[in-house]
Amino acid sequence: QAQLVESGGGLVQPGGSLRLSCAASGNILRVSSMGWYRQAPGKQRELVATITRGGSTNYADSLKGRFTISRDNAKNTVYLQMNSLKPEDTAVYYCNAELQRLYSFDFVEYWGQGTQVTVSS
């Protein structure tokens, strides 16, 4: 079995920073694209950022300059550095990845369980 485990969420004051981590584990042969999405109360889940195995990144336009996605392929881990946080960044942040499991040719999309980020004074 394979899974994504997120960490690093919490409560932060406006203007503060947080770093989220997401590690893929289990019977994994290879990890392709990884990314972060978020869902605020009463809203649809939306893209935050994605990163390919080669390091190419894509960001939601509204978050460029404040959020930075990165990854460590050796650790099968993706990170999200969030700076200058605003109350409207409050949401559950979900990790997403395309994983190829052992003995399989296909890549399957996986989601983490989500980690709460609350920006409030």
Short mmCIF file of C-alpha atoms in Angstrom, two decimals:
data_model
loop_
_atom_site.label_atom_id
_atom_site.label_comp_id
_atom_site.label_asym_id
_atom_site.label_seq_id
_atom_site.Cartn_x
_atom_site.Cartn_y
_atom_site.Cartn_z
CA GLN A 1 0.00 0.00 0.00
CA ALA A 2 1.08 3.60 -0.59
CA GLN A 3 0.17 6.78 1.23
CA LEU A 4 0.90 10.48 1.56
CA VAL A 5 1.44 11.90 5.02
CA GLU A 6 1.35 15.65 5.58
CA SER A 7 2.76 17.65 8.47
CA GLY A 8 3.50 21.23 9.42
CA GLY A 9 0.08 22.83 9.64
CA GLY A 10 -1.07 24.92 12.56
CA LEU A 11 -2.06 28.35 13.79
CA VAL A 12 -0.04 31.37 12.67
CA GLN A 13 -0.51 35.11 12.92
CA PRO A 14 -1.04 37.23 9.82
CA GLY A 15 2.30 37.97 8.20
CA GLY A 16 3.82 34.81 9.57
CA SER A 17 5.24 31.75 7.81
CA LEU A 18 4.65 28.02 7.80
CA ARG A 19 6.31 25.13 6.01
CA LEU A 20 4.26 22.09 5.06
CA SER A 21 5.78 18.72 4.29
CA CYS A 22 4.31 15.68 2.59
CA ALA A 23 6.08 12.35 2.37
CA ALA A 24 5.08 9.50 0.11
CA SER A 25 5.66 6.09 1.64
CA GLY A 26 4.84 2.45 1.14
CA ASN A 27 5.47 0.14 -1.78
CA ILE A 28 6.48 2.91 -4.18
CA LEU A 29 8.61 2.48 -7.26
CA ARG A 30 8.52 6.07 -8.49
CA VAL A 31 6.88 9.42 -7.74
CA SER A 32 5.90 11.66 -10.64
CA SER A 33 4.18 15.03 -10.22
CA MET A 34 3.50 16.29 -6.69
CA GLY A 35 1.47 19.23 -5.52
CA TRP A 36 -0.59 21.06 -2.96
CA TYR A 37 -4.25 22.01 -3.01
CA ARG A 38 -6.39 23.73 -0.41
CA GLN A 39 -10.02 23.92 0.58
CA ALA A 40 -11.47 26.70 2.67
CA PRO A 41 -14.81 26.31 4.49
CA GLY A 42 -17.69 26.53 2.06
CA LYS A 43 -15.41 26.66 -0.98
CA GLN A 44 -14.19 24.22 -3.58
CA ARG A 45 -10.76 22.67 -3.45
CA GLU A 46 -8.29 24.78 -5.42
CA LEU A 47 -4.79 24.45 -6.78
CA VAL A 48 -1.95 25.93 -4.76
CA ALA A 49 1.10 24.65 -6.63
CA THR A 50 2.51 21.65 -8.43
CA ILE A 51 6.04 20.45 -9.18
CA THR A 52 7.28 17.84 -11.63
CA ARG A 53 9.95 15.32 -10.86
CA GLY A 54 12.36 17.48 -12.83
CA GLY A 55 11.52 20.56 -10.75
CA SER A 56 9.21 22.51 -13.05
CA THR A 57 6.66 24.41 -10.99
CA ASN A 58 3.18 25.82 -11.48
CA TYR A 59 1.43 28.18 -9.06
CA ALA A 60 -1.99 29.65 -8.62
CA ASP A 61 -1.60 33.20 -9.88
CA SER A 62 -2.82 34.72 -6.62
CA LEU A 63 -0.13 32.92 -4.61
CA LYS A 64 2.95 33.62 -6.72
CA GLY A 65 5.64 35.38 -4.73
CA ARG A 66 4.38 34.25 -1.32
CA PHE A 67 4.34 30.46 -1.63
CA THR A 68 7.20 28.25 -2.81
CA ILE A 69 6.94 24.57 -3.66
CA SER A 70 9.97 22.28 -3.66
CA ARG A 71 10.71 18.58 -3.44
CA ASP A 72 13.35 16.08 -2.45
CA ASN A 73 13.19 13.14 -4.84
CA ALA A 74 15.47 11.01 -2.68
CA LYS A 75 12.99 11.33 0.19
CA ASN A 76 9.83 11.28 -1.95
CA THR A 77 8.84 14.46 -0.16
CA VAL A 78 7.28 17.71 -1.30
CA TYR A 79 7.36 20.96 0.66
CA LEU A 80 5.33 24.14 0.65
CA GLN A 81 6.91 27.25 2.13
CA MET A 82 4.22 29.82 2.89
CA ASN A 83 5.25 33.39 3.71
CA SER A 84 3.34 36.59 4.43
CA LEU A 85 0.31 34.54 5.35
CA LYS A 86 -3.11 36.17 5.29
CA PRO A 87 -6.37 35.20 7.00
CA GLU A 88 -7.75 34.21 3.59
CA ASP A 89 -5.05 31.52 3.39
CA THR A 90 -6.90 29.66 6.13
CA ALA A 91 -7.85 26.25 4.75
CA VAL A 92 -7.17 22.56 4.86
CA TYR A 93 -4.12 21.92 2.70
CA TYR A 94 -3.96 18.63 0.82
CA CYS A 95 -0.95 16.94 -0.70
CA ASN A 96 -1.35 15.27 -4.08
CA ALA A 97 0.99 12.97 -5.98
CA GLU A 98 1.12 10.53 -8.83
CA LEU A 99 2.67 7.32 -7.58
CA GLN A 100 3.84 4.21 -9.34
CA ARG A 101 3.64 1.25 -7.01
CA LEU A 102 5.89 -1.76 -7.09
CA TYR A 103 4.95 -4.36 -9.71
CA SER A 104 2.76 -1.84 -11.52
CA PHE A 105 3.23 0.06 -14.77
CA ASP A 106 0.57 2.68 -14.03
CA PHE A 107 0.78 5.93 -12.09
CA VAL A 108 -2.13 6.44 -9.70
CA GLU A 109 -3.22 9.70 -8.10
CA TYR A 110 -3.06 9.80 -4.31
CA TRP A 111 -4.23 12.39 -1.79
CA GLY A 112 -3.07 13.05 1.72
CA GLN A 113 -5.45 13.35 4.65
CA GLY A 114 -5.08 17.13 4.81
CA THR A 115 -3.51 19.48 7.33
CA GLN A 116 -5.23 22.53 8.79
CA VAL A 117 -3.64 25.95 8.36
CA THR A 118 -5.26 28.77 10.31
CA VAL A 119 -4.10 32.36 9.95
CA SER A 120 -5.49 34.49 12.73
CA SER A 121 -4.44 37.02 15.32
#
